[in-house]
Each structure stands twice: as C-alpha cells, then as structure tokens.
Short mmCIF file of C-alpha atoms and ligand atoms in Angstrom, two decimals:
data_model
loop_
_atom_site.label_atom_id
_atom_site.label_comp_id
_atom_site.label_asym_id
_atom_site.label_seq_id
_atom_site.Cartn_x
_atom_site.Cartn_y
_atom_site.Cartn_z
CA UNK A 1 6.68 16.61 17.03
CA UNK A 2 3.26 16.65 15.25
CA UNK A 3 2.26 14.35 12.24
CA UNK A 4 -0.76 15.59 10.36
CA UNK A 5 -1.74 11.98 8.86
CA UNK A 6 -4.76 11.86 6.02
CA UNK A 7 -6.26 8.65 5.63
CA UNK A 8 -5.66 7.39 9.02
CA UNK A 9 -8.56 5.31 9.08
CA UNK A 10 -7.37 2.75 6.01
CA UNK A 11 -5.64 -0.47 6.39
CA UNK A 12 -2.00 0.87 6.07
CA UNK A 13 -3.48 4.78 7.92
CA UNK A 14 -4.49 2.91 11.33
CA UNK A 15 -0.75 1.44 11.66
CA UNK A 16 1.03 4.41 10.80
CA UNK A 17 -1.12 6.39 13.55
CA UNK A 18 -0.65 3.91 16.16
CA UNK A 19 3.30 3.44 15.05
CA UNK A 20 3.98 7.08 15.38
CA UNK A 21 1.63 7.61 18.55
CA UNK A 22 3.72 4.60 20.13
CA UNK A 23 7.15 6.73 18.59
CA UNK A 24 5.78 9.63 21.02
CA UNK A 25 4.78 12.20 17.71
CA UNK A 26 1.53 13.90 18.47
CA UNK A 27 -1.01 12.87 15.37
CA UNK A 28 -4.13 14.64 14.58
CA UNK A 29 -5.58 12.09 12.29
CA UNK A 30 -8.67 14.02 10.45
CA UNK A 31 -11.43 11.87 9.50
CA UNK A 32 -13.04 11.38 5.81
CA UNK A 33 -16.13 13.37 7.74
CA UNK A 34 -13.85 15.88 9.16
CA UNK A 35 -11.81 16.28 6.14
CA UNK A 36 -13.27 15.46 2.79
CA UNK A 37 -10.22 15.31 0.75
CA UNK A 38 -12.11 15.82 -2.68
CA UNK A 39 -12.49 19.22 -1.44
CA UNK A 40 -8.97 20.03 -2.65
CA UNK A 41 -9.66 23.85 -1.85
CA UNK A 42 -9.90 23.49 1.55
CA UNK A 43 -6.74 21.13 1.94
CA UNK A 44 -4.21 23.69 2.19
CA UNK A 45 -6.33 25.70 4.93
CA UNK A 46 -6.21 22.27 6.86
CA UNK A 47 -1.64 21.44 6.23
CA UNK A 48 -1.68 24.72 7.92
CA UNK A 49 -3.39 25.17 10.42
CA UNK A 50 -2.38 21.87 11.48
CA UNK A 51 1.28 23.33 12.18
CA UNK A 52 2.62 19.88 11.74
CA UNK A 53 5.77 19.09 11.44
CA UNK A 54 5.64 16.07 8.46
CA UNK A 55 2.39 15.84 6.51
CA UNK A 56 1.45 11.73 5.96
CA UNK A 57 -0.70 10.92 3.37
CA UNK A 58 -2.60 7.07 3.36
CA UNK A 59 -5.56 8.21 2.06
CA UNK A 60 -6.58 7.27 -1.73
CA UNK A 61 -9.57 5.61 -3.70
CA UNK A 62 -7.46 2.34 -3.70
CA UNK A 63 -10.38 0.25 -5.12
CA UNK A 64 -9.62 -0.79 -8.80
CA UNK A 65 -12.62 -1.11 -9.84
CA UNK A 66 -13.82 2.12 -8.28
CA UNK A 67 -11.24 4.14 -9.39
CA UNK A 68 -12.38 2.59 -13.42
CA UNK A 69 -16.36 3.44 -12.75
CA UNK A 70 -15.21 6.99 -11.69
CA UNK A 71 -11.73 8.05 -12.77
CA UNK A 72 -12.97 11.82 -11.81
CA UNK A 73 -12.67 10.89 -8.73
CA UNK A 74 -9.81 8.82 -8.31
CA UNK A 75 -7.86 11.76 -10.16
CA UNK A 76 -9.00 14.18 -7.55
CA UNK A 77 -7.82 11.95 -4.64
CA UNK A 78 -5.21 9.84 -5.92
CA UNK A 79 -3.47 13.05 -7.55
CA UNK A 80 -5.30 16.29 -6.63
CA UNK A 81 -5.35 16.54 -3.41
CA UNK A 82 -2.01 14.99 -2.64
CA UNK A 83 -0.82 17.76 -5.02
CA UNK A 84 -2.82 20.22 -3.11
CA UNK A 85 -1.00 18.56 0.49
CA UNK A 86 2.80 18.97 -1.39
CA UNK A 87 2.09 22.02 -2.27
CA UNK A 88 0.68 23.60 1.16
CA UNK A 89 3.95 21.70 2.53
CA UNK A 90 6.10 23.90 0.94
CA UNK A 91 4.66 26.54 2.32
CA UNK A 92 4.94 25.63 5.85
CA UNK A 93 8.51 23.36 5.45
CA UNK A 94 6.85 20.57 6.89
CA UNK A 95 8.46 17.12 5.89
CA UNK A 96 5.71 15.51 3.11
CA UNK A 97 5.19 11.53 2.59
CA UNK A 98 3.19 10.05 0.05
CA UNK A 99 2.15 6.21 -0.57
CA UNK A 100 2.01 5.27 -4.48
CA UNK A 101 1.51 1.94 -5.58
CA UNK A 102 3.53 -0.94 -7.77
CA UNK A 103 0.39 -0.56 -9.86
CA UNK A 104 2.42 2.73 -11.73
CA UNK A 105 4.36 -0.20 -13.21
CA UNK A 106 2.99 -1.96 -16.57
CA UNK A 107 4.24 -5.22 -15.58
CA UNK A 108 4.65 -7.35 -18.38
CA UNK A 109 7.94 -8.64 -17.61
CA UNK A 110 9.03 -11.01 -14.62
CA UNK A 111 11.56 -9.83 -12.57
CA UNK A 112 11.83 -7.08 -9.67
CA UNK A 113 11.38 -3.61 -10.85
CA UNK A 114 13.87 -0.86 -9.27
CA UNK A 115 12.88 2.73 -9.00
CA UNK A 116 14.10 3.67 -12.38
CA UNK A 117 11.99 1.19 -13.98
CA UNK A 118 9.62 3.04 -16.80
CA UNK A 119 6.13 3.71 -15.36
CA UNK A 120 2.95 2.57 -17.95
CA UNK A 121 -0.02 1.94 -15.40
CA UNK A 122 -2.35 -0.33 -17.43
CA UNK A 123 -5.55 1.09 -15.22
CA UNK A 124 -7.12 4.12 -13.94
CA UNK A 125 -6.22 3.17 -10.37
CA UNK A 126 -2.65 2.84 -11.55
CA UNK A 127 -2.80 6.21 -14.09
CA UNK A 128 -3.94 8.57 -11.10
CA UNK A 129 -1.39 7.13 -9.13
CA UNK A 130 1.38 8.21 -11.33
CA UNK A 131 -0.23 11.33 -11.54
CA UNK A 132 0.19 11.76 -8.24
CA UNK A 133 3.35 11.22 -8.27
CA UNK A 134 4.68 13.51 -10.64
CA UNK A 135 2.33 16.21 -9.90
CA UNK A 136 3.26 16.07 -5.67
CA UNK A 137 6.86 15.61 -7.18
CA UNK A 138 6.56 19.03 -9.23
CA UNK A 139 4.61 21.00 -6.47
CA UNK A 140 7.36 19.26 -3.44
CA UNK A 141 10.37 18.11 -5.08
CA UNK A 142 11.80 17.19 -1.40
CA UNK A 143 8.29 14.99 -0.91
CA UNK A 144 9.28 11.54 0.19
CA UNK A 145 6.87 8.92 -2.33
CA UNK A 146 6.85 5.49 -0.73
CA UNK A 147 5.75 3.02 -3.32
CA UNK A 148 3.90 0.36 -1.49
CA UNK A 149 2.32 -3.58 -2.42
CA UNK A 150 -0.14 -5.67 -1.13
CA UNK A 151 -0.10 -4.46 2.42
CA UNK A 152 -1.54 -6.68 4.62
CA UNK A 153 -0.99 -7.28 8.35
CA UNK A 154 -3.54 -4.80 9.77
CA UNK A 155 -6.01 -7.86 11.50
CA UNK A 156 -8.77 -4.89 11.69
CA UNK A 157 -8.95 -4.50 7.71
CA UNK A 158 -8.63 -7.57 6.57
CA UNK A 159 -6.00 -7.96 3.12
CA UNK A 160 -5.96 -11.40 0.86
CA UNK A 161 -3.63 -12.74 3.38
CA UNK A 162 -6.34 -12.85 6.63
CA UNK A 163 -9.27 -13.37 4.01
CA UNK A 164 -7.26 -16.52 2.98
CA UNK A 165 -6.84 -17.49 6.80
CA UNK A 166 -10.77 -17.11 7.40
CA UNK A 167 -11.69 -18.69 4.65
CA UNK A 168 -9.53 -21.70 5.60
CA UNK A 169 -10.47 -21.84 9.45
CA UNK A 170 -13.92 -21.57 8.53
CA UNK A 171 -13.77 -24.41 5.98
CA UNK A 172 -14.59 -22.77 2.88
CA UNK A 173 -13.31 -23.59 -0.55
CA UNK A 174 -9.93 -21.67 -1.74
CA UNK A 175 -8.82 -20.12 -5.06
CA UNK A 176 -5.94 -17.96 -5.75
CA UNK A 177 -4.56 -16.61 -8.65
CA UNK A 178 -1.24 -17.99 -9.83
CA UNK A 179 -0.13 -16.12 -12.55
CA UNK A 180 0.35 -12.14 -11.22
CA UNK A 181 3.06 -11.37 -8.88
CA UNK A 182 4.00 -8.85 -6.33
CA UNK A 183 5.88 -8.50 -2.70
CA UNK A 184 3.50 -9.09 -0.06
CA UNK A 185 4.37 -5.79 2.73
CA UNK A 186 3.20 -5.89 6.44
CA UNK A 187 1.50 -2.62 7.18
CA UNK A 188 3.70 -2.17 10.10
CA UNK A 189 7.21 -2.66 8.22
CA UNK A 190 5.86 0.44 6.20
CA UNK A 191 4.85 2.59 9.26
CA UNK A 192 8.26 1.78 10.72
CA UNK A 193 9.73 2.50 7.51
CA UNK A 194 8.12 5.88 7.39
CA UNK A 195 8.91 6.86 11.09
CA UNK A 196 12.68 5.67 10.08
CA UNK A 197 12.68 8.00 7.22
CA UNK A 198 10.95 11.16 7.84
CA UNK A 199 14.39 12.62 9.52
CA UNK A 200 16.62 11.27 6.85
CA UNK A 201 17.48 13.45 3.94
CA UNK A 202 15.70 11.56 1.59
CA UNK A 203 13.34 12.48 -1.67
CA UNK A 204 11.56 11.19 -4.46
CA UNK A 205 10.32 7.53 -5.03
CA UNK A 206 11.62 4.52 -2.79
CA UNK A 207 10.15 1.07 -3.13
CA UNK A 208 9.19 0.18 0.60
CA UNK A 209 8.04 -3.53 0.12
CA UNK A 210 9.24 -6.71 1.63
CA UNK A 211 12.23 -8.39 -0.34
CA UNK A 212 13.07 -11.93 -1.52
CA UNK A 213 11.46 -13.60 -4.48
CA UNK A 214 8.12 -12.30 -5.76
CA UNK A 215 5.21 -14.69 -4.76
CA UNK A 216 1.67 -14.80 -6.45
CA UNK A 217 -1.41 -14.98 -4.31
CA UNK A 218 -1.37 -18.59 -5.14
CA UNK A 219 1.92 -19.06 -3.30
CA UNK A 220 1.19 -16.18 -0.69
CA UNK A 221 -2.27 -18.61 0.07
CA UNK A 222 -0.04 -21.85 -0.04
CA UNK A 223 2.59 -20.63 2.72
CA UNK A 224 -0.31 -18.40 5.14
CA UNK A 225 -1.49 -22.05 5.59
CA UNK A 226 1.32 -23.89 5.59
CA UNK A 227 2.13 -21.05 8.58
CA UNK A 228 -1.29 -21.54 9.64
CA UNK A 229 -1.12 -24.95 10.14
CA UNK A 230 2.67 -25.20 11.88
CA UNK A 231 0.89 -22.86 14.63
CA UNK A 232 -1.74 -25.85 15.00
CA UNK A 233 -4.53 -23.82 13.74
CA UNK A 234 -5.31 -25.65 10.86
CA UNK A 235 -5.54 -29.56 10.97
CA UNK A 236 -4.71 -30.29 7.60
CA UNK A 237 -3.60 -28.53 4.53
CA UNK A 238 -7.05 -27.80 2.70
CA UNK A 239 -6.25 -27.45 -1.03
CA UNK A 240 -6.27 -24.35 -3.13
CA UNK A 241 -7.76 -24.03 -6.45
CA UNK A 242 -5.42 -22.14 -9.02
CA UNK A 243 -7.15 -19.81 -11.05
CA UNK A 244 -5.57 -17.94 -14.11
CA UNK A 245 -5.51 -13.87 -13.94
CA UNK A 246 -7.30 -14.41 -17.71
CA UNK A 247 -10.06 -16.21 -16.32
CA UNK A 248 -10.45 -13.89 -13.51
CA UNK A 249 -13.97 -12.21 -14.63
CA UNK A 250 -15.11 -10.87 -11.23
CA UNK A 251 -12.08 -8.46 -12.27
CA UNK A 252 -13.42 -5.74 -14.14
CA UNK A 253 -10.06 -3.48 -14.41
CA UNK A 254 -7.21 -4.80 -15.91
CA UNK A 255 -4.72 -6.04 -13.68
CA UNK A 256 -0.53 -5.57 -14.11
CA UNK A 257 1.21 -9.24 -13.98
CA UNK A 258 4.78 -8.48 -12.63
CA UNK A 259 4.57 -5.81 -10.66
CA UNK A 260 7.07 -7.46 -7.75
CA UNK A 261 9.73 -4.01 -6.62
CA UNK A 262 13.18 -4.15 -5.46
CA UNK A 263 13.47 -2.35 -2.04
CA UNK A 264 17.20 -2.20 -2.63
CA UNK A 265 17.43 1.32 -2.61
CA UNK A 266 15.56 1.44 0.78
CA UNK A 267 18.32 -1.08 2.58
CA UNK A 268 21.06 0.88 1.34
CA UNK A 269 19.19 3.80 3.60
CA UNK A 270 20.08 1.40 6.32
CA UNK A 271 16.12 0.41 6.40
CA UNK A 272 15.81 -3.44 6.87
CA UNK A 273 12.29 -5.08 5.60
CA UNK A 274 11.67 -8.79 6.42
CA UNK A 275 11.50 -10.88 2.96
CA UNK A 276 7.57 -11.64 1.84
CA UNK A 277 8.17 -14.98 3.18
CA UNK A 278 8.70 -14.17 6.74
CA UNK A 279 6.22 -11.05 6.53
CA UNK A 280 3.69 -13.81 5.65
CA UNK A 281 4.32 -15.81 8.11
CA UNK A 282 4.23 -12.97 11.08
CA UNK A 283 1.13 -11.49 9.70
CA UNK A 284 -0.44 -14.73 9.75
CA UNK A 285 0.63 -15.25 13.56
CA UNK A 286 -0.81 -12.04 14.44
CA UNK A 287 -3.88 -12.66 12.46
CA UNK A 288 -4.63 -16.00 14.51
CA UNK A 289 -3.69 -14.38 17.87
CA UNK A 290 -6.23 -11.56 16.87
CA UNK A 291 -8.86 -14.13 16.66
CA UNK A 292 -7.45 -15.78 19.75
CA UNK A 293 -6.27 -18.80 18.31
N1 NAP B 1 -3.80 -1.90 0.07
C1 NAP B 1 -2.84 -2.25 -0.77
O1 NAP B 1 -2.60 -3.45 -0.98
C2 NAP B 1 -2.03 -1.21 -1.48
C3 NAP B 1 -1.12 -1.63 -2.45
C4 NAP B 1 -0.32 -0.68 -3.09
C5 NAP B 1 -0.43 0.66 -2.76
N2 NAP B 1 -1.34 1.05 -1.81
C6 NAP B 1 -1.42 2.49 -1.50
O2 NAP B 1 -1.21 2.62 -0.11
C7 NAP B 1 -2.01 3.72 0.39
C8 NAP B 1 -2.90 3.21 1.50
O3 NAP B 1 -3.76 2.21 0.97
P1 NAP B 1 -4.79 1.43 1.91
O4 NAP B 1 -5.14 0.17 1.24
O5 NAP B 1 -4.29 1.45 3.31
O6 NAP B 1 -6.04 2.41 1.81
P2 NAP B 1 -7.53 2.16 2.28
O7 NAP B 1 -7.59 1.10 3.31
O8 NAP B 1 -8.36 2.02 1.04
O9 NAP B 1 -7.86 3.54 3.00
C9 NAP B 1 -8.05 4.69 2.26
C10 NAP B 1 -8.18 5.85 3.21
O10 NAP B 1 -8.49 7.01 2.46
C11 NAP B 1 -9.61 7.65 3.07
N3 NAP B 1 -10.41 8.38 2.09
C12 NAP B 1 -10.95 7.89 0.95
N4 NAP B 1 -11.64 8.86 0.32
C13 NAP B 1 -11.51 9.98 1.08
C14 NAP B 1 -11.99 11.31 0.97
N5 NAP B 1 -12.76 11.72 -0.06
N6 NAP B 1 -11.68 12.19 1.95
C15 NAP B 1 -10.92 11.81 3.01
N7 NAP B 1 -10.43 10.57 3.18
C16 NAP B 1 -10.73 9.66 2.21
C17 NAP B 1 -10.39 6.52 3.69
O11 NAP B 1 -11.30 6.99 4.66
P3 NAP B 1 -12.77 6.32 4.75
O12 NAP B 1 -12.53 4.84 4.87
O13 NAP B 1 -13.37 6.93 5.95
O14 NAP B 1 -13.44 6.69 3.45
C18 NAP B 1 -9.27 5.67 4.25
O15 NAP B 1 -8.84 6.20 5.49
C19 NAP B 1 -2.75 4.27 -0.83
O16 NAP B 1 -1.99 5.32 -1.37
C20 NAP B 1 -2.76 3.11 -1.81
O17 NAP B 1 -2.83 3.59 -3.15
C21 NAP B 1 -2.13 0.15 -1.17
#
C-alpha cells in the first residue's frame, strides 16, 4: 500500500512517515523543494501520478502570526491546495486525510468542544483552516479531517512541552500562560490514529486529541517538570511565572481561550488516546531520553 504524505517534514509529518513506514505502507514523502504546494496547479498532476492509495496531508502555514502578515498565503495552503489534493482524490479513489486545527473554534466558553460545536475562528490561521475544511469537504465529501491540538512529542521539532524541558534543564527562567486551554496530543497518538483509521469507513471531522481535563500551558509546564523531576532530571522544582493571555504582547494574532475538544467520537471508533496528563508525561520521558538523560 502507498501513502502519498505532503508535509512530511513538519513536527506531526516526520511521525506519520516513520509510523506508516514502520506499518509496512510504502510513503513517497515530497519535499517543500520537490513539491511547492502554493503551486496548487500542479498538485493534482502530483495525487496522480503518485498512484497512492490514501493521500496524507500535514503540510500547512501553521505559524499564527505568519498566516496574519500574509493571509494570501495561508489561504492558498491551509485551504487551496488541500482542496486541490481532495479533489484530485476523487479522481483516483484514493482514501484522503486532512489535519485542521481546534483553532476553527472561537473559544470563549470553558468546556470541551464536540464536533458539532459552531466554528468562529477568531484569526487568519484559524479562518483558512475552516476554509479548508469545508472546501476539501465539498470537493471529497468521504475526506477524513482530523482536527488536531498542541502536538508535541516529536523530540526533533521541538513543541512548548520540550521548549519548557530545555529551558528548565538549562536553568533559565519560566513563564507560561495560565488562562487559554487546550488538550495537549503526542504526535505519535495522531499518526497511530491515522494509520488506525484510513481503512475504517469513516468521513468528515473527528477530534483526534488526547482526553481528560483541558490543561493550560501553565499546568502543561507545571506537570512536564513535575515528570521531569520524578525521572531525576531535574533537582528541584524551579518555579514558573504565570502570565495572563491579555498581557501576552509578543502575540501579535489573537489567540482562542477554550479551545480544549472532546475526542469522544474518536473512542467510540474503537480508537483509544492516552489523557493529556499521561501524553505529557511520555513525551517528556522521550524528550529526556532523546537528550540522553
Ligand atoms: N503544531 C500544532 O500544535 C498544531 C495544532 C493544531 C493543528 N495543527 C495542524 O496540524 C498539521 C501539522 O502541523 P505541524 O505543526 O506538524 O506543521 P509544521 O511543523 O509547521 O510543518 C508544516 C509542513 O508543511 C510544509 N510546507 C509549508 N509550506 C509549504 C509549501 N509551500 N509547499 C510544500 N510544503 C510546505 C513544511 O515544509 P517545510 O518545513 O520544508 O517548509 C512542513 O513539512 C497542520 O494542518 C496544522 O494546522 C498543528
């Protein structure tokens, strides 16, 4: 079986194409270089050719801010061209998958938000992403959209979580906002989620994010070093300055508060994901054996 994977060179993109390499699927992984995705025309040219069997798509302008100084841009990638890869997948009947983002979600209310929640992105990131959605759900209505959140866990590009750890072994001082939530979601829960799903007769949006209760990055810093430390990597608990999302100035897009999904829907598929505690805590063990401690 052959995966044609776009973006395979991003944080969640490297652990999907080692997760289905390791699941025995062939993956021809095309590289920003090889494949400039902005070129939308060519993109249908390349689903083909590729005679793959399921089409993955990691690749997006995932930087906030970048996606608010050029929202040309993040339009083209973040709804374009995964448009562009639905579409070509129709053609061909291979099996599309699509990562989207809690970000579609306004987030003004606490709570977990299920699939049917109402989508109001309060950012250009977030508005291209629901673009995407509903345009690769028009051109593919049997595409498979995996909304994803803080996805951390890939050592190689570091996430908050391994930034956090860093900072902390290297004795820096630590701030974290308290007051935005969200389900913190190992890389590799999503690539096995992905491999799980890609035979199952399964379409439109599923939340595939770690359960539990949704943490800030306040608490996802307190517990990485609480987990730190228990492994003996850190002598003491160093403390962790709270900082308000309000006060947050080095943000230049606006950020969504309560943005924290159910993966309810996803269990009832029979998929299992680890709650955001224990993903924390095995990211941060694989972090500190990546660094060899
Ligand atoms: N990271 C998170 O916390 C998070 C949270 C929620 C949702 N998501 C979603 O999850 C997915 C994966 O995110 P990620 O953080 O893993 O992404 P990432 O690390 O930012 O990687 C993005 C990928 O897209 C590729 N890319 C960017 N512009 C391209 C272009 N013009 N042509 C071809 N390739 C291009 C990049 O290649 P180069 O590096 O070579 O440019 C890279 O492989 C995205 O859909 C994102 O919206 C991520």
């Amino acid at each position: 079986m052959k995966m044609l994977l776009f973006g395979g060179s991003g944080r969640t993109g490297q652990v999907v194409r080692n997760a289905a390499l390791a699941a025995g699927w062939e993956v021809e992984a095309p590289t920003h270089s090889d494949c400039d995705l902005l070129q939308t025309n060519l993109l249908s040219d390349r689903v083909l050719s590729s005679k793959a069997d399921a089409v993955v798509n990691c690749a997006a302008l995932s930087g906030l801010e970048a996606c608010g100084d050029d929202p040309l841009t993040a339009h083209l990638l973040n709804a374009v061209a995964p448009s562009a890869m639905a579409l070509a997948c129709r053609h061909t009947g291979a099996r599309f998958v699509h990562l989207s983002t809690d970000y579609v979600l306004e987030g003004m209310r606490p709570g977990l938000k299920n699939e049917t929640t109402r989508c109001k992105p309060v950012n250009v990131y977030g508005e291209s992403k629901r673009e995407g959605e509903l345009q690769v759900t028009e051109a593919l209505p049997d595409a498979l959209i995996l909304r994803v959140s803080w996805v951390c866990g890939n050592p190689a590009k570091a996430s908050f979580v391994e930034s956090t750890l860093a900072n902390a072994l290297a004795a820096r001082p630590l701030a974290a906002i308290a007051d935005k939530y969200s389900m913190p979601t190992d890389a590799a829960d999503i690539a096995s989620a992905i491999l799980k799903l890609l035979p199952l007769p399964v379409n439109g949006i599923l939340h595939a994010c770690s359960g539990g209760n949704p943490l800030s990055w306040h608490d996802c810093a307190t517990l990485v070093l609480q987990f730190a430390a228990e492994a003996g990597a850190l002598p003491q608990l160093p403390a962790i300055e709270r900082q308000q999302l309000k006060s947050a100035t080095f943000f230049r897009a606006e950020r969504p508060r309560h943005t924290a999904m159910s993966n309810e829907k996803l269990r009832s598929l029979g998929i299992a994901m680890p709650t955001a505690e224990s993903t924390l805590r095995s990211v941060t063990l694989r972090y500190l054996q990546s660094i060899g401690r």
